[in-house]
Short mmCIF file of C-alpha atoms in Angstrom, two decimals:
data_model
loop_
_atom_site.label_atom_id
_atom_site.label_comp_id
_atom_site.label_asym_id
_atom_site.label_seq_id
_atom_site.Cartn_x
_atom_site.Cartn_y
_atom_site.Cartn_z
CA ALA A 1 46.51 2.37 134.03
CA VAL A 2 48.14 -0.60 132.48
CA GLU A 3 47.46 -3.78 134.43
CA GLU A 4 50.08 -6.48 135.03
CA GLU A 5 49.41 -9.72 133.10
CA VAL A 6 50.65 -11.13 133.43
CA LEU A 7 73.99 -20.28 130.32
CA LEU A 8 76.51 -19.43 133.17
CA GLN A 9 78.41 -19.43 130.09
CA VAL A 10 76.17 -21.57 128.00
CA GLU A 11 75.64 -21.95 124.29
CA VAL A 12 72.50 -23.40 122.82
CA GLU A 13 73.82 -26.45 121.05
CA VAL A 14 72.87 -27.53 117.56
CA LEU A 15 71.46 -30.73 119.02
CA HIS A 16 69.46 -28.76 121.59
CA GLN A 17 71.73 -29.62 124.47
CA ILE A 18 72.96 -27.19 127.09
CA GLY A 19 75.80 -27.33 129.53
CA ILE A 20 74.66 -28.00 133.07
CA ILE A 21 76.90 -26.14 135.45
CA THR A 22 77.58 -27.43 138.92
CA GLN A 23 79.79 -26.15 141.69
CA GLY A 24 82.47 -27.30 144.09
CA SER A 25 82.37 -31.04 144.79
CA ASP A 26 80.06 -31.62 141.82
CA CYS A 27 82.85 -30.75 139.41
CA SER A 28 86.59 -31.17 139.54
CA SER A 29 87.35 -27.46 139.43
CA GLY A 30 85.08 -24.43 139.65
CA TYR A 31 82.24 -24.12 137.18
CA ILE A 32 82.68 -26.32 134.16
CA ARG A 33 80.55 -28.31 131.76
CA CYS A 34 79.73 -31.45 133.71
CA THR A 35 77.01 -33.08 131.68
CA LEU A 36 74.89 -32.41 128.64
CA VAL A 37 71.16 -32.32 129.20
CA THR A 38 68.51 -32.01 126.54
CA CYS A 39 66.68 -28.68 126.69
CA GLY A 40 63.22 -27.66 125.54
CA THR A 41 62.13 -31.18 124.59
CA PRO A 42 59.38 -32.42 126.92
CA SER A 43 58.63 -36.10 127.41
CA THR A 44 55.03 -35.31 126.41
CA GLN A 45 54.18 -32.81 123.70
CA PRO A 46 51.65 -30.06 124.49
CA SER A 47 48.09 -30.59 123.37
CA THR A 48 46.92 -28.64 120.34
CA GLN A 49 43.91 -27.56 122.40
CA ASP A 50 43.79 -24.50 124.67
CA GLY A 51 42.86 -24.71 128.35
CA ILE A 52 44.29 -27.12 130.92
CA ALA A 53 47.92 -27.84 130.08
CA THR A 54 49.14 -31.28 129.16
CA GLN A 55 50.97 -32.80 132.14
CA ASN A 56 54.79 -32.86 131.72
CA ALA A 57 54.52 -30.80 128.52
CA PHE A 58 56.08 -27.72 130.16
CA PRO A 59 58.83 -29.11 132.42
CA TRP A 60 60.66 -25.77 132.33
CA GLN A 61 57.72 -23.96 133.98
CA ALA A 62 58.72 -22.57 137.40
CA PHE A 63 56.35 -21.75 140.28
CA LEU A 64 57.70 -18.83 142.35
CA ILE A 65 56.97 -18.76 146.07
CA ASN A 66 56.99 -15.79 148.44
CA ASN A 67 58.39 -17.44 151.56
CA ASN A 68 56.82 -14.75 153.73
CA ASN A 69 53.33 -15.62 152.49
CA VAL A 70 53.27 -19.41 152.15
CA GLY A 71 49.99 -19.70 154.04
CA VAL A 72 48.10 -17.82 151.34
CA ARG A 73 47.54 -19.49 147.95
CA ASN A 74 50.63 -21.69 148.37
CA GLY A 75 52.73 -18.53 148.54
CA TYR A 76 52.31 -18.11 144.77
CA ALA A 77 54.34 -15.13 143.53
CA GLY A 78 54.37 -15.65 139.76
CA GLY A 79 55.87 -17.73 136.99
CA GLY A 80 59.37 -18.32 135.74
CA VAL A 81 61.37 -20.64 133.52
CA LEU A 82 64.27 -22.99 134.27
CA LEU A 83 67.50 -22.13 132.42
CA ASP A 84 69.68 -24.82 134.01
CA GLN A 85 69.88 -26.65 137.31
CA TYR A 86 71.00 -23.51 139.19
CA HIS A 87 69.20 -20.62 137.44
CA VAL A 88 65.63 -19.48 136.80
CA LEU A 89 64.54 -16.56 134.62
CA THR A 90 61.53 -14.40 135.50
CA ALA A 91 60.21 -10.85 135.25
CA ALA A 92 61.83 -8.39 137.64
CA HIS A 93 58.46 -7.03 138.79
CA LYS A 94 57.62 -10.43 140.29
CA VAL A 95 60.55 -10.39 142.73
CA THR A 96 61.57 -6.78 143.45
CA ASN A 97 59.19 -6.50 146.42
CA LEU A 98 60.11 -9.88 147.92
CA THR A 99 62.75 -10.58 150.57
CA SER A 100 62.75 -14.40 150.55
CA VAL A 101 61.91 -16.54 147.53
CA SER A 102 61.75 -20.24 146.67
CA VAL A 103 61.13 -21.97 143.35
CA SER A 104 59.15 -25.16 142.76
CA MET A 105 59.58 -27.30 139.66
CA GLY A 106 57.29 -30.12 138.60
CA VAL A 107 54.12 -28.36 139.74
CA TYR A 108 51.15 -29.39 137.63
CA SER A 109 48.28 -29.28 140.09
CA THR A 110 48.67 -26.88 143.00
CA ALA A 111 46.67 -29.40 145.05
CA ASN A 112 49.23 -32.18 144.52
CA SER A 113 52.88 -31.89 145.59
CA GLY A 114 53.93 -35.26 144.18
CA ASN A 115 57.14 -35.14 142.10
CA VAL A 116 57.62 -31.46 143.02
CA GLN A 117 61.06 -30.12 143.89
CA THR A 118 61.31 -26.87 145.88
CA VAL A 119 64.57 -24.96 146.30
CA GLN A 120 65.46 -21.75 148.11
CA VAL A 121 66.68 -18.82 146.01
CA ALA A 122 70.09 -17.62 147.18
CA GLN A 123 70.47 -14.57 144.96
CA VAL A 124 68.23 -12.37 142.80
CA TRP A 125 69.76 -10.26 140.04
CA ILE A 126 67.81 -7.77 137.94
CA HIS A 127 68.67 -5.59 134.96
CA SER A 128 70.35 -2.42 136.20
CA ASN A 129 68.12 -0.35 133.92
CA TYR A 130 64.86 -1.92 135.08
CA ASP A 131 62.07 0.67 135.01
CA GLN A 132 59.29 -0.38 137.38
CA THR A 133 56.94 2.35 136.13
CA TYR A 134 56.90 1.24 132.51
CA LEU A 135 58.20 -2.33 133.07
CA LYS A 136 61.16 -1.84 130.76
CA ASN A 137 64.16 -4.17 131.04
CA ASP A 138 61.81 -6.20 133.25
CA VAL A 139 63.97 -9.28 133.68
CA ALA A 140 65.61 -11.15 136.56
CA VAL A 141 67.86 -14.17 137.07
CA LEU A 142 67.39 -16.22 140.23
CA ARG A 143 70.38 -18.15 141.54
CA LEU A 144 69.35 -21.23 143.51
CA ALA A 145 70.94 -22.32 146.77
CA THR A 146 71.00 -25.96 145.65
CA PRO A 147 70.53 -27.44 142.17
CA PHE A 148 67.39 -29.00 140.80
CA ASN A 149 67.53 -32.61 139.71
CA ILE A 150 66.85 -32.64 135.97
CA ASN A 151 64.12 -35.09 134.97
CA ASN A 152 60.84 -35.25 133.03
CA ASN A 153 59.26 -32.82 135.53
CA ALA A 154 62.14 -30.35 135.61
CA MET A 155 63.92 -29.66 132.33
CA PRO A 156 65.62 -26.45 131.15
CA ILE A 157 64.25 -24.50 128.22
CA CYS A 158 66.42 -23.73 125.19
CA LEU A 159 67.45 -20.13 124.73
CA PRO A 160 66.92 -18.70 121.25
CA THR A 161 69.57 -17.25 119.01
CA SER A 162 70.43 -13.75 120.17
CA GLY A 163 68.55 -11.13 118.14
CA ARG A 164 66.31 -13.68 116.41
CA SER A 165 62.92 -12.26 115.35
CA TYR A 166 59.81 -14.33 116.02
CA ILE A 167 57.39 -11.73 114.68
CA GLY A 168 54.90 -13.52 112.46
CA ALA A 169 55.17 -16.83 114.30
CA THR A 170 51.75 -18.46 114.27
CA SER A 171 49.61 -19.70 117.12
CA SER A 172 50.22 -23.27 115.99
CA SER A 173 53.88 -23.01 117.04
CA CYS A 174 53.81 -20.67 120.08
CA ILE A 175 52.33 -21.36 123.53
CA VAL A 176 52.17 -19.42 126.79
CA SER A 177 51.57 -21.33 130.02
CA GLY A 178 50.87 -20.32 133.61
CA TRP A 179 48.70 -20.37 136.73
CA GLY A 180 47.34 -16.83 136.32
CA GLN A 181 43.75 -15.68 136.57
CA THR A 182 41.16 -17.16 134.23
CA SER A 183 39.66 -13.70 133.73
CA PHE A 184 40.70 -10.14 134.46
CA ARG A 185 37.93 -9.80 137.04
CA VAL A 186 38.21 -13.28 138.60
CA ASP A 187 40.85 -13.42 141.34
CA ASP A 188 41.52 -17.17 141.15
CA ALA A 189 45.32 -17.37 140.77
CA PRO A 190 47.03 -19.69 141.13
CA THR A 191 44.62 -21.92 139.32
CA GLN A 192 44.60 -25.54 140.46
CA SER A 193 46.00 -26.78 137.14
CA LEU A 194 48.61 -25.29 134.87
CA LYS A 195 46.99 -23.75 131.79
CA GLN A 196 48.18 -23.32 128.20
CA VAL A 197 47.10 -21.16 125.28
CA HIS A 198 48.40 -20.87 121.73
CA VAL A 199 49.09 -17.30 120.61
CA PRO A 200 50.44 -15.71 117.42
CA ILE A 201 53.24 -13.12 117.64
CA VAL A 202 52.12 -9.92 115.92
CA THR A 203 53.94 -6.99 114.37
CA ASN A 204 55.08 -4.05 116.45
CA ASP A 205 52.88 -1.76 114.38
CA ALA A 206 49.78 -3.83 115.10
CA CYS A 207 50.54 -3.72 118.82
CA THR A 208 51.25 0.02 118.79
CA ASN A 209 48.02 0.76 116.94
CA SER A 210 46.00 -1.35 119.37
CA TYR A 211 47.44 0.27 122.49
CA SER A 212 47.23 3.75 120.99
CA ASN A 213 43.49 3.17 120.70
CA VAL A 214 43.26 1.90 124.28
CA LEU A 215 45.77 4.09 126.14
CA GLY A 216 46.35 7.00 123.80
CA ALA A 217 49.33 7.43 121.52
CA SER A 218 51.60 9.07 124.12
CA ASN A 219 50.99 6.38 126.75
CA ALA A 220 51.44 3.61 124.21
CA ALA A 221 54.77 5.12 123.18
CA ALA A 222 55.84 5.37 126.83
CA TYR A 223 54.96 1.79 127.73
CA LEU A 224 55.90 -0.16 124.62
CA ASP A 225 59.61 -0.80 124.23
CA PHE A 226 60.52 -2.41 120.91
CA PRO A 227 62.60 -4.45 120.13
CA ASN A 228 62.98 -5.34 123.82
CA GLU A 229 59.33 -6.36 123.95
CA ILE A 230 57.06 -8.35 121.65
CA CYS A 231 53.28 -8.66 121.49
CA ALA A 232 51.21 -11.81 121.12
CA GLY A 233 47.60 -12.92 121.22
CA GLY A 234 44.74 -10.68 120.19
CA GLN A 235 42.22 -13.51 120.07
CA ASN A 236 39.04 -13.56 122.13
CA GLN A 237 39.54 -15.36 125.47
CA LEU A 238 42.98 -16.67 124.45
CA ASP A 239 45.58 -14.79 126.46
CA ALA A 240 47.83 -14.68 129.49
CA CYS A 241 46.28 -12.75 132.37
CA THR A 242 46.88 -11.12 135.75
CA GLN A 243 49.42 -13.02 137.88
CA ASP A 244 50.89 -14.84 134.89
CA GLY A 245 53.81 -12.40 135.05
CA GLY A 246 57.21 -14.03 134.44
CA SER A 247 55.66 -17.09 132.77
CA PRO A 248 57.22 -18.37 129.54
CA LEU A 249 56.09 -17.94 125.96
CA VAL A 250 57.76 -20.70 123.94
CA CYS A 251 57.85 -21.43 120.22
CA SER A 252 58.85 -24.52 118.30
CA ASP A 253 60.93 -24.10 115.14
CA THR A 254 61.36 -27.82 114.71
CA ALA A 255 59.21 -30.28 116.65
CA PRO A 256 59.56 -31.52 119.31
CA THR A 257 61.90 -28.80 120.69
CA PHE A 258 60.85 -25.40 122.08
CA ASN A 259 62.81 -22.17 122.49
CA LEU A 260 62.08 -19.44 125.04
CA VAL A 261 60.73 -16.44 123.13
CA GLY A 262 59.05 -14.29 125.78
CA LEU A 263 58.14 -13.70 129.42
CA VAL A 264 54.69 -12.38 130.33
CA LEU A 265 54.98 -8.70 131.33
CA TRP A 266 51.74 -6.74 131.04
CA GLY A 267 48.55 -6.04 129.15
CA LYS A 268 45.18 -4.29 129.41
CA ASP A 269 42.37 -6.59 130.51
CA CYS A 270 42.73 -10.18 129.31
CA GLY A 271 41.58 -12.09 126.27
CA GLN A 272 40.14 -9.13 124.36
CA SER A 273 39.93 -9.45 120.59
CA GLY A 274 42.49 -7.20 118.91
CA ARG A 275 44.28 -6.44 122.20
CA TYR A 276 47.66 -8.02 122.77
CA GLY A 277 49.72 -9.31 125.64
CA VAL A 278 53.12 -7.67 126.01
CA TYR A 279 56.13 -9.92 126.62
CA LEU A 280 59.82 -9.51 127.23
CA ASN A 281 61.51 -10.27 123.91
CA VAL A 282 63.98 -12.88 125.16
CA PRO A 283 66.18 -12.88 122.00
CA SER A 284 67.05 -9.27 122.87
CA TYR A 285 68.27 -10.39 126.31
CA VAL A 286 70.24 -13.57 125.58
CA SER A 287 73.57 -11.75 125.97
CA TRP A 288 72.32 -10.15 129.21
CA ILE A 289 71.23 -13.54 130.58
CA GLN A 290 74.57 -15.17 129.77
CA CYS A 291 76.53 -12.21 131.14
CA THR A 292 74.50 -12.13 134.36
CA ILE A 293 75.12 -15.80 135.07
CA GLN A 294 78.82 -15.27 134.40
CA CYS A 295 78.63 -12.32 136.80
CA ILE A 296 77.02 -14.53 139.47
CA GLN A 297 79.86 -17.02 138.97
CA GLY A 298 82.44 -14.26 139.37
CA GLN A 299 83.61 -14.59 135.76
CA THR A 300 82.83 -11.02 134.71
CA THR A 301 82.06 -7.61 136.19
CA CYS A 302 78.33 -7.30 136.80
CA SER A 303 78.21 -3.71 135.55
CA ASN A 304 79.22 -5.05 132.13
CA CYS A 305 75.83 -6.76 131.74
CA PRO A 306 74.49 -4.48 133.40
CA SER A 307 73.07 -6.33 136.41
CA ARG A 308 72.56 -5.59 140.08
CA ARG A 309 71.78 -7.85 143.01
CA ILE A 310 68.67 -7.19 145.11
CA ILE A 311 68.70 -10.35 147.29
#
């Protein structure tokens, strides 16, 4: 069995700015561009080392909370990534079994709630063709009840160009972050501190060959879904892991700005040499993300995306 490892009508601007959309009294009429906010450019750059993340280096990192389980491990339900003040992107498998969800931004240490903003999720929309067996089209947009205040602890990520290929991107430019387990067999999520690890993005053939050896060729073909997924990692003890699902994989084309390249989906064990983590390939879903937010705003028919609401 394969284990889990685990805008809005917005254009990514040339100057790495995105339109922040607000509603009602925040804007003069409907949903319009109110302000321009820098995306994907943290106030502090991530460390080049792997392990504990650099504080404020991942201000787009979202901490999902199961409101029906807040007494256990801070209610931790998985990772996500801030798209704008009203919307968070995550993996569908992190939210399909939940009935009430909140999102916290600005979490660095789970033992310290200073500078943390927590907002209730009003709506959850998933891809209409989500396959929970094979985790295909495993993507969800969360619409928040109230907007986040954008600051150094809560900043949206930049979306990549639709269809852009990041295969071959090196570990020096790509980082995955999250609060998932430190080992496949150590149930310690969420970890007290946010963690980071640099990972290279490998070819589809390399990933297919690896999983064919582990799962068998037929299972590998059933689970892997290129080009809607990408694979990264393959280095000993450098990987996302269980309960990192929905967390962002970001890459920097030009420092100091990062683009969202992947979301943690699944893998087999964690941190095994020659075995890769499987991620949603975000460039394949940029149009879906934009369409779904337009759908939430009532600007298009949701079946056009296709998206369906589950909360």
